[in-house]
Each structure stands twice: as C-alpha cells, then as structure tokens.
Tab-separated table of C-alpha atoms in Angstrom:
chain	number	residue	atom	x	y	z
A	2	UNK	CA	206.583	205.922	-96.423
A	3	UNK	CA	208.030	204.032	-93.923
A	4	UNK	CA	207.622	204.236	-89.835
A	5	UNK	CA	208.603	201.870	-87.043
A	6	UNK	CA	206.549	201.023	-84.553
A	7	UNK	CA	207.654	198.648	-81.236
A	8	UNK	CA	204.586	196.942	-79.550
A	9	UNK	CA	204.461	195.014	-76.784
A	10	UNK	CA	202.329	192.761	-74.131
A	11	UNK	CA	202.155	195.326	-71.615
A	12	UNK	CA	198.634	197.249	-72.498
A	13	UNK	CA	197.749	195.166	-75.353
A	14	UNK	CA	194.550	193.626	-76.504
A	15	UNK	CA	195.334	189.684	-75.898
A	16	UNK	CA	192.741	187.537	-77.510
A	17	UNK	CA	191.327	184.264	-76.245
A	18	UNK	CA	192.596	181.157	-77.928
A	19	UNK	CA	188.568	179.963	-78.168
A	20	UNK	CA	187.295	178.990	-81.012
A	21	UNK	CA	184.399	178.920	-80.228
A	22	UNK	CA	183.152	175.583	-80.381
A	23	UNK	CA	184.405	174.368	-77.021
A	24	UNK	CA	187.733	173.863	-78.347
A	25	UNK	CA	190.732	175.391	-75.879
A	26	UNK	CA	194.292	175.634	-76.896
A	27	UNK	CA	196.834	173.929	-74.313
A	28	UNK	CA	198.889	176.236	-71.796
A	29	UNK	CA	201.821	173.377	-72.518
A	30	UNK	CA	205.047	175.066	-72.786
A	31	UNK	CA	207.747	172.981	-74.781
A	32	UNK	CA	209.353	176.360	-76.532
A	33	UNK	CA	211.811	179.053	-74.404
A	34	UNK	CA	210.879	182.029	-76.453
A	35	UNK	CA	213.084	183.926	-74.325
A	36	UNK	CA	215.618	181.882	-75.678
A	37	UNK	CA	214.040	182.034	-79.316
A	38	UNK	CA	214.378	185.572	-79.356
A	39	UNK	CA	217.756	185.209	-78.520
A	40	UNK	CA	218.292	182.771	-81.068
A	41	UNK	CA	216.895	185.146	-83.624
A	42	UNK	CA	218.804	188.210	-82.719
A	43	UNK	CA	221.817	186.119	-83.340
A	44	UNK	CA	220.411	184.878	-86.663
A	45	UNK	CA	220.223	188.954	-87.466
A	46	UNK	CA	224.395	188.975	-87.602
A	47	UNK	CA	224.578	185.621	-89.046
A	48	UNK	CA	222.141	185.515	-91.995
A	49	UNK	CA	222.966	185.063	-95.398
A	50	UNK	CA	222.176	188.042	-97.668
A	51	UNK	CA	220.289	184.867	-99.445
A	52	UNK	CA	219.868	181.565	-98.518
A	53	UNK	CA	218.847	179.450	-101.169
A	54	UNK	CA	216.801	176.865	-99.244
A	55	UNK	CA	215.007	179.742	-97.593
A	56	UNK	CA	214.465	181.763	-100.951
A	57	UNK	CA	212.481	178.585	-102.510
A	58	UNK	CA	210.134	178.043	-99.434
A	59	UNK	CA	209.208	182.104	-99.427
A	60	UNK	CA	209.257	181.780	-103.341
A	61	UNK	CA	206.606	178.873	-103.160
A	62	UNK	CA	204.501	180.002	-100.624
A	63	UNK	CA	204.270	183.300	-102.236
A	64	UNK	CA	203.216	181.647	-105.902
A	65	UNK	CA	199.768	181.187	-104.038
A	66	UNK	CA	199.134	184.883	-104.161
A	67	UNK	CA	199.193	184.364	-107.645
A	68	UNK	CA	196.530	182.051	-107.845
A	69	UNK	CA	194.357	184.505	-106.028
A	70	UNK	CA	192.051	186.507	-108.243
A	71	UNK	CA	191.697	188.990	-105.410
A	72	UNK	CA	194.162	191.455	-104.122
A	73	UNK	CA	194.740	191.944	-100.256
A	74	UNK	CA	195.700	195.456	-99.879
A	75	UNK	CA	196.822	195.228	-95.936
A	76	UNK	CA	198.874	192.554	-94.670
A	77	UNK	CA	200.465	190.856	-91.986
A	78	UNK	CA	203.780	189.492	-92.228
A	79	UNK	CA	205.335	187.577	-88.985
A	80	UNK	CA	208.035	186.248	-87.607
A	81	UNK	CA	210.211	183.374	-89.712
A	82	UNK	CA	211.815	184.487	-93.117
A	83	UNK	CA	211.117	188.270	-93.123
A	84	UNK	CA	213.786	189.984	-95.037
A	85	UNK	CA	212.999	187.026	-97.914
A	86	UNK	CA	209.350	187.892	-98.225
A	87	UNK	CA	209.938	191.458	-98.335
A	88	UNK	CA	212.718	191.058	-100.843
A	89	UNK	CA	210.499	188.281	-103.121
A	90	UNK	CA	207.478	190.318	-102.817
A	91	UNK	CA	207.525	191.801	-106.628
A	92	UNK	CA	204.091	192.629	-106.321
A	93	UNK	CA	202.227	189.846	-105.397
A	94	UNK	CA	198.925	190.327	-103.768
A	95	UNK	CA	198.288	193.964	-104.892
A	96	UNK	CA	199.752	195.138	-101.227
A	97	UNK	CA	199.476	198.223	-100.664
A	98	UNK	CA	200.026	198.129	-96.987
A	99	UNK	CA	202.680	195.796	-95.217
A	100	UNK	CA	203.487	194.877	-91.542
A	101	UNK	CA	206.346	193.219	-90.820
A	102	UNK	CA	206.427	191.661	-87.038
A	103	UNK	CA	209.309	189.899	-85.318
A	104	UNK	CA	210.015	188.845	-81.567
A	105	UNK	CA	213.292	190.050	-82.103
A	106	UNK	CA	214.198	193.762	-82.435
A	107	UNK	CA	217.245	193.039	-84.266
A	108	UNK	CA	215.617	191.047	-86.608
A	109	UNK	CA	213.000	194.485	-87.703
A	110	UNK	CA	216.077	196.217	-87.417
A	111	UNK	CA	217.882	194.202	-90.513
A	112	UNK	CA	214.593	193.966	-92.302
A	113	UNK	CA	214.096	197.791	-92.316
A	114	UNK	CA	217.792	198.269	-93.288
A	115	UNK	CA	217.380	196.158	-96.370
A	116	UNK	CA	214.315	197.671	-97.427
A	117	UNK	CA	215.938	201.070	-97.899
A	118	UNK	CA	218.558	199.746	-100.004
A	119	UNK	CA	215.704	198.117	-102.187
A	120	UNK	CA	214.180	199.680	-105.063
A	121	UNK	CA	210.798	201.696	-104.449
A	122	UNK	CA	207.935	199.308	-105.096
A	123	UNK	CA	204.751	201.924	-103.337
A	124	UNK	CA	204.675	199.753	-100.740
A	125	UNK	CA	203.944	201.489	-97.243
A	126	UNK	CA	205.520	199.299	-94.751
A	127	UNK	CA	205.559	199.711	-90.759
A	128	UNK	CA	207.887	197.643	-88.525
A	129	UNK	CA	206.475	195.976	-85.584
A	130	UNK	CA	208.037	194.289	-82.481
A	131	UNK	CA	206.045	191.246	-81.267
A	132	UNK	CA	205.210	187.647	-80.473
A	133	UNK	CA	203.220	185.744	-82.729
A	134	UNK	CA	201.748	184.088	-79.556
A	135	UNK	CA	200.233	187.873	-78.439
A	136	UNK	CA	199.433	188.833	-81.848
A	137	UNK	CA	199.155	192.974	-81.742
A	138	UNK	CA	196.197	193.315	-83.492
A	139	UNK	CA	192.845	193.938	-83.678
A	140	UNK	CA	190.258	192.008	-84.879
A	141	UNK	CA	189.295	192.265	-88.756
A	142	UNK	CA	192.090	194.313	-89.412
A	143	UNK	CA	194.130	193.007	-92.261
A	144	UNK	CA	193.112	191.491	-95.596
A	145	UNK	CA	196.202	188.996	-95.720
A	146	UNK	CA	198.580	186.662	-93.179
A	147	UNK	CA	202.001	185.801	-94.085
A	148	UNK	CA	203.866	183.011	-91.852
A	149	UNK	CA	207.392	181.421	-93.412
A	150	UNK	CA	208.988	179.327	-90.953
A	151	UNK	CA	208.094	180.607	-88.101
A	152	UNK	CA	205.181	179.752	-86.293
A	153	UNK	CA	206.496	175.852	-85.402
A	154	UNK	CA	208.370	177.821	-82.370
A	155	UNK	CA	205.196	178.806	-80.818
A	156	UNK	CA	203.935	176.849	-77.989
A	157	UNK	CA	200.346	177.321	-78.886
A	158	UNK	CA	200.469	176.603	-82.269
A	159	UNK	CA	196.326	176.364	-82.665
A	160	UNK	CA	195.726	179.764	-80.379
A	161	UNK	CA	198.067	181.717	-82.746
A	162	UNK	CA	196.495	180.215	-85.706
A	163	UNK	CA	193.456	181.426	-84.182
A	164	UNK	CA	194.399	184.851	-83.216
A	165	UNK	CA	195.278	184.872	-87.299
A	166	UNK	CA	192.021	184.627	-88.101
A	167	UNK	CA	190.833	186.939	-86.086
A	168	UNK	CA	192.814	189.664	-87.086
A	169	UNK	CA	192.005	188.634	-91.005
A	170	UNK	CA	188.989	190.810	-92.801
A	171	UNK	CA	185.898	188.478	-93.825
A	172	UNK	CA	187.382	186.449	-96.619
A	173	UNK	CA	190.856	187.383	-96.010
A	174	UNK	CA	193.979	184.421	-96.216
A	175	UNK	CA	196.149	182.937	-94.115
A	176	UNK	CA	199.333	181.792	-95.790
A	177	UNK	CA	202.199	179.786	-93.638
A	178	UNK	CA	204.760	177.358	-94.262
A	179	UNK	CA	206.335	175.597	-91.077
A	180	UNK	CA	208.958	172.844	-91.172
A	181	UNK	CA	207.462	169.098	-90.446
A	182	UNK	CA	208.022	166.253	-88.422
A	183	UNK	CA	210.631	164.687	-91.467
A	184	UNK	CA	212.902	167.727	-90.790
A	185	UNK	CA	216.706	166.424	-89.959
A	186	UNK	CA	215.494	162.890	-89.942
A	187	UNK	CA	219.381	161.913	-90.387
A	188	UNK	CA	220.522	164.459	-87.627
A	189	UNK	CA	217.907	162.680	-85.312
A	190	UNK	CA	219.052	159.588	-86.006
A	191	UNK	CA	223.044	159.953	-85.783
A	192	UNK	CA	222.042	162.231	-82.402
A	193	UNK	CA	219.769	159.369	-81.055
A	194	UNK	CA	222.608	156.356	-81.409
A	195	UNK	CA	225.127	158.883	-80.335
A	196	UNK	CA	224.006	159.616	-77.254
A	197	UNK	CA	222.916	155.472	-76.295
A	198	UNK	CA	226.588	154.665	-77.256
A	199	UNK	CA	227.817	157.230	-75.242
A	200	UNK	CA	225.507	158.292	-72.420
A	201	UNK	CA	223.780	155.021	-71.960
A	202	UNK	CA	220.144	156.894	-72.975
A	203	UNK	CA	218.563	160.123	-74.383
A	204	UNK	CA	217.686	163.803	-73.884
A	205	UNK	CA	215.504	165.647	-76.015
A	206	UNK	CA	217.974	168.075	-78.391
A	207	UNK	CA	216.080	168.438	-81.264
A	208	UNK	CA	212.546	170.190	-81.269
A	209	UNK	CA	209.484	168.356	-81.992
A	210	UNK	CA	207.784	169.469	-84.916
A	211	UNK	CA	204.071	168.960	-86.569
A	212	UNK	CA	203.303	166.183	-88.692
A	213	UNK	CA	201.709	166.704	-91.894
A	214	UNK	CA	198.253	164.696	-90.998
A	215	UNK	CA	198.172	167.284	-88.202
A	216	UNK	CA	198.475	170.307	-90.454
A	217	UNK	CA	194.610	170.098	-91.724
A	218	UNK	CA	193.171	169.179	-88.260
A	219	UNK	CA	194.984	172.622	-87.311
A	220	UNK	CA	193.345	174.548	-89.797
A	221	UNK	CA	189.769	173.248	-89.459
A	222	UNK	CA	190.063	173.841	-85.123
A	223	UNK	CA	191.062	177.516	-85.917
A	224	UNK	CA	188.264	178.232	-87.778
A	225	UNK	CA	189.643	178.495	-91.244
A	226	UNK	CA	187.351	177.570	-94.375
A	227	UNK	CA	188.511	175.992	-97.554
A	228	UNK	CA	191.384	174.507	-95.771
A	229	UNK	CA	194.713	173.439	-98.006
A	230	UNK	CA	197.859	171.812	-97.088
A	231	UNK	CA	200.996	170.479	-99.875
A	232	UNK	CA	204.038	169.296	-98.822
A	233	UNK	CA	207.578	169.795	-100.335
A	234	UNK	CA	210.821	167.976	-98.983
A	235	UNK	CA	214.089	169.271	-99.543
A	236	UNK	CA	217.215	167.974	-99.128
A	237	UNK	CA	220.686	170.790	-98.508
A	238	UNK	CA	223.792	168.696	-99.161
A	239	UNK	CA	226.813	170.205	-96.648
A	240	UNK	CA	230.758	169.375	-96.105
A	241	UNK	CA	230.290	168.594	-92.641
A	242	UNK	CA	227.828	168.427	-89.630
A	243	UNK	CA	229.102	171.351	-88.445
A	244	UNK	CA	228.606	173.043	-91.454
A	245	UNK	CA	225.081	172.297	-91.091
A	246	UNK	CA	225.007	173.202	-87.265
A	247	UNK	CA	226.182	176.859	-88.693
A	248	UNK	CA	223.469	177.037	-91.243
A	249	UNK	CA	220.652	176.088	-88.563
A	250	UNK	CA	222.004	178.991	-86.169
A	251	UNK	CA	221.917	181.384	-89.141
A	252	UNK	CA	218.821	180.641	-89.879
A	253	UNK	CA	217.536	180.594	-86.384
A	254	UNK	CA	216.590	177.280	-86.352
A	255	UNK	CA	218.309	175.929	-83.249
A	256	UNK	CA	216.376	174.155	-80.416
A	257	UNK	CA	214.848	175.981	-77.985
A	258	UNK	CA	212.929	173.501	-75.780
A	259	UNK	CA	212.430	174.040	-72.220
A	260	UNK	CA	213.317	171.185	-70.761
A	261	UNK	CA	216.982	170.604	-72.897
A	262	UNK	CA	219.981	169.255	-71.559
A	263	UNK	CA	222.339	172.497	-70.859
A	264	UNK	CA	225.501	170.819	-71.723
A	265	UNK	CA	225.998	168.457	-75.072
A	266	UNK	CA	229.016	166.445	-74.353
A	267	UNK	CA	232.323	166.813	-76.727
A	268	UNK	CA	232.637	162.846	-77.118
A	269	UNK	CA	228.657	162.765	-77.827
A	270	UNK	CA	228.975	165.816	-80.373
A	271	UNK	CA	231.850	164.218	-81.934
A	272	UNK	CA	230.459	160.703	-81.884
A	273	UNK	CA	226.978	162.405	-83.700
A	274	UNK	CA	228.862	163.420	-86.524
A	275	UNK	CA	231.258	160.241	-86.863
A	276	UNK	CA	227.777	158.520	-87.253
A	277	UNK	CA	226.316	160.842	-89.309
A	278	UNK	CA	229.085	161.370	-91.991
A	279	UNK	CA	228.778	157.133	-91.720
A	280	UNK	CA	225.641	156.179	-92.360
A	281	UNK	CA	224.657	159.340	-94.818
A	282	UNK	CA	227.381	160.628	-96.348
A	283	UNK	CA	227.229	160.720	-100.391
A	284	UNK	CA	230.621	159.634	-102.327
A	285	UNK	CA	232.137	162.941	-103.065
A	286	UNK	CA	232.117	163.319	-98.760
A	287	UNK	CA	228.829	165.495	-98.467
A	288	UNK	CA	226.137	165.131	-96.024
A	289	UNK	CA	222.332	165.432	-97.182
A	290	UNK	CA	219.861	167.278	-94.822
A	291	UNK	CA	216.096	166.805	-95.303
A	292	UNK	CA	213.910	169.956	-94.831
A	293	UNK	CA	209.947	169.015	-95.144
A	294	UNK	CA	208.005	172.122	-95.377
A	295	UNK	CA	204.391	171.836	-94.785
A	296	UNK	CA	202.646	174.645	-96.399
A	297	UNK	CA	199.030	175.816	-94.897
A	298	UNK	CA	196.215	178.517	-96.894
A	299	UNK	CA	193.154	179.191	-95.100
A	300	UNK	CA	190.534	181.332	-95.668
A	301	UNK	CA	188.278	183.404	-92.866
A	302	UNK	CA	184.860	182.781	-93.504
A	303	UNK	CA	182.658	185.173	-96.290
A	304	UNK	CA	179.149	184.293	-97.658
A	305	UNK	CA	180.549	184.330	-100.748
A	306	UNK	CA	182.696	181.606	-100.607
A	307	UNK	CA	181.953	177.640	-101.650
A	308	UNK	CA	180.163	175.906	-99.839
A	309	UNK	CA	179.556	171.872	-99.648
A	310	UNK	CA	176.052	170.675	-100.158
A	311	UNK	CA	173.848	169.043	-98.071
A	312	UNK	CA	174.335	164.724	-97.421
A	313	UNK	CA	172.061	163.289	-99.564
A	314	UNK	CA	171.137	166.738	-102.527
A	315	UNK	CA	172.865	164.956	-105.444
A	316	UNK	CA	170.607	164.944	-108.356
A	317	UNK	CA	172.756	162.627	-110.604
A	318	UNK	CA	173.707	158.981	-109.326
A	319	UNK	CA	177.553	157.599	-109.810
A	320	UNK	CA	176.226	155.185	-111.995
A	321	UNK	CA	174.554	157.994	-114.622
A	322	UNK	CA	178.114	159.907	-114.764
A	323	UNK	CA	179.633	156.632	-115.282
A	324	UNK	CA	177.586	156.082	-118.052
A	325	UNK	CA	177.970	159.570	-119.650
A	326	UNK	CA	181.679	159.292	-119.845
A	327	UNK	CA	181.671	155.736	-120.849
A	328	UNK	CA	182.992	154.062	-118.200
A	329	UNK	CA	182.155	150.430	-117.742
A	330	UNK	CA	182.156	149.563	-114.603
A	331	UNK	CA	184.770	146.647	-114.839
A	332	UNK	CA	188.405	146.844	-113.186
C-alpha cells in the first residue's frame, strides 16, 4: 500500500527545542535551507542509480538494526540518503510501517518512483514532504529514526535531535550518520592556499561540520540514553577536482552557508585544483577525498533499560578482581 502525503509548516505542531533541563538550542543560522532544498532537487536529476560511497554508509548504519533484538514496526526515515535506505532495507528492523521525509519534493518524488520498480517486501510506506528542523510529527509516534547524511545541514542540529526523540515511542532508536569535521580535509586545504595566493585572504566555501568529540555531548543534551558514537573514514579516489565537484552536487552535498561568497573566481577555482592535484595527487594521476562519517544510536528512555549504579555500590574492590584473574599488579 502506498500513499503520498505533502506536509508542511503552515498548521503544524512545532515542538520546542527544550530539553528540559534548562538547555536551549541556538536560533544561529549558518545553513540556507532554501538553498538546500534547491540543492537537493538538483541532486534528484543527478544521482547515481548507486553510489558506492553512499551504499556503504546506509549499509553500515543499517547493520545496527541487526544487533537489535527488538523489532521497530513504525519508522521514520529523513532527509539524506533516502532512495539507499529504502533500497538496502532487506528487512531489517521488522518494519512494518515506513515514512520517508525529504525537504525536497523532487527528492520523495524519485524515492517513490524507485520503490515501485522494487520488488514487494510488505512494507507500507507513505511519502512525506518536510524539514527535519519542523519535524511533522507527533510525539511518541514512531518506534524507530533513520538519519543518513542529512541532518549536518540543519542549523539546529541539537533541537532536531530533540524533536527525534520526541517523536520516538518509550524505548524506541535513533539511528544517524552525518559527515565530520575531517570531511574534504585536502579540498580545504588546496581552497584555503588558493584563495591567500590569489585573493590576498579567505571566505568561508566549505560548510562547517561537527567534530566527533561533539557527537556524544549531542546525544546526552537531547535526551538520549545509552548513547553510542563510531567513526569510519573513507577515502573516494577521482580523475580530477572537478570530478569530485560533480559527485558532491549529485549527492547534494554542496555548501549552503548563509553568509558565502556569491562568486568563486576562475583563477581561484583553477588555482584550487592546480594545488590540489599537487600536493595530493597519487602516481597513476588520481585525487583522494576523505569522507569521515560519524555514526550516532540513541535510545529514548524505558524502565527497562540499563542503568548505571550508584557512586560508591561496588561490592568487590579492583584489587579482589585483580586477584581472581591473576593479575599481579606489576607493569
């Protein structure tokens, strides 16, 4: 069964970024996501029927399901690699109900076509258009949240973690992978002394991005319990930096900050990838591109979970289980 359903700000239930323990999320804007959604309708025409960097972050982050003893029979899945996690699915999770949500219409739009021209799996899915910063939904709603590269575009990156976990059932999870501050380290770099050799300083043109020590803070302020964060780097070898420009836009992965310089110079572009192919290039002429993903699991809170004990409710010392297991003590 399969419907599609557009929903948007207007006459929606918005939900305060509070988590209740004083802690407010900032009203900074650094992100156009007018310009993000335009970005991402583009992506819609320009994706790759796969993408193999994308298929092994989606692939990863969905192995976690597997680890789950539970199933999650509603769930959530926003924004970033949607057509990848619908395709990679196989099962996982014992879903019996799926949302899909993007900011951009065209991006549903490709997701539901390629859904009907995959094989039937009993999986009733529903196709929603929204912004992961208004999340459309209500509170204790689904059993299971699916991010993959997505929610690093949002501006308030703790409120929409937030609003997550308040649309997630008592002991429901909160999967996401988002790219980290290590992404196109050698892009920043060749763009940095680019732009001093030719401009005489430097604009922002790549988008700040979380580091990984960040990642667990961010998961503890939203509320989460049982908190988990692993890291993978990858690194996409292309021809050219162009080639790699392409593969950012078809990914929609482009910058989108607010306060961008409008124009990028020819000499400057041209100078970034002189330097670039220069200090990075491999022998056989290919450029290397670093991707860190940062992947997040979180859990809303259920009495039945784990719990730590109390400072100081140990009843066996260091020094017993050191003795048990025949440690001794030297080195």
């Amino acid at each position: 069964m399969r419907r599609s359903i557009a929903l948007w700000r207007g006459g929606l239930r918005l939900y305060c970024t509070d988590a209740g323990d004083g802690f407010q999320s900032s009203k900074l804007k650094i992100f156009d996501r007018h310009l993000k959604r335009k970005q991402r309708d583009r992506a819609a025409w320009l994706m790759k029927p796969k993408d193999s960097l994308i298929d092994t972050v989606v692939e990863n982050l969905l192995d976690r399901l597997e680890d789950c003893k539970r199933t999650f029979p509603t769930a959530l899945c926003m924004g970033g690699s949607l057509e990848a996690i619908r395709r990679l699915l196989r099962g996982r999770g014992g879903i019996e109900k799926l949302l899909m949500m993007d900011m951009s219409s065209d991006m549903v739009k490709l997701c539901k076509d390629t859904e009907q021209q995959m094989p039937n799996d009993n999986i009733e899915t529903s196709y929603i258009v929204g912004d992961e910063e208004y999340l459309p939904l209500k509170e204790n709603s689904v059993d299971l949240v699916i991010s993959c590269l997505g929610l690093h575009w949002t501006n308030d990156l703790p409120g929409a973690m937030i609003q997550c976990r308040l649309a997630l059932k008592p002991d429901g999870l909160f999967l996401a992978a988002i790219l980290g501050g290590e992404t196109l380290k050698e892009l920043r770099i060749a763009c940095t002394i680019a732009q001093m050799e030719r401009e005489g300083g430097i604009s922002p043109r790549l988008s700040p991005l979380a580091q990984v020590r960040d990642a667990g803070n961010l998961l503890t302020r939203a509320g989460f319990t049982l908190p988990g964060v692993d890291v993978d780097e990858y690194t996409v070898r292309y021809n050219s930096a162009l080639e790699l420009i392409e593969h950012l836009r078809a990914m929609g992965e482009t910058s989108a900050l607010l306060q961008r310089s409008k124009v990028l110079k020819k000499d400057t572009a041209l100078a970034t990838s002189a330097i670039y192919e220069s200090m990075f290039a491999a022998e056989d002429g290919t450029i290397p591109a670093t991707f860190q993903i940062i992947y997040m699991t979180g859990w809303r809170e259920h009495y039945s979970q784990q719990k730590a004990k109390k400072r100081g409710s140990a009843t066996v010392s260091f020094h017993d289980l050191q003795k048990q297991f025949g440690g001794d003590g030297s080195g």
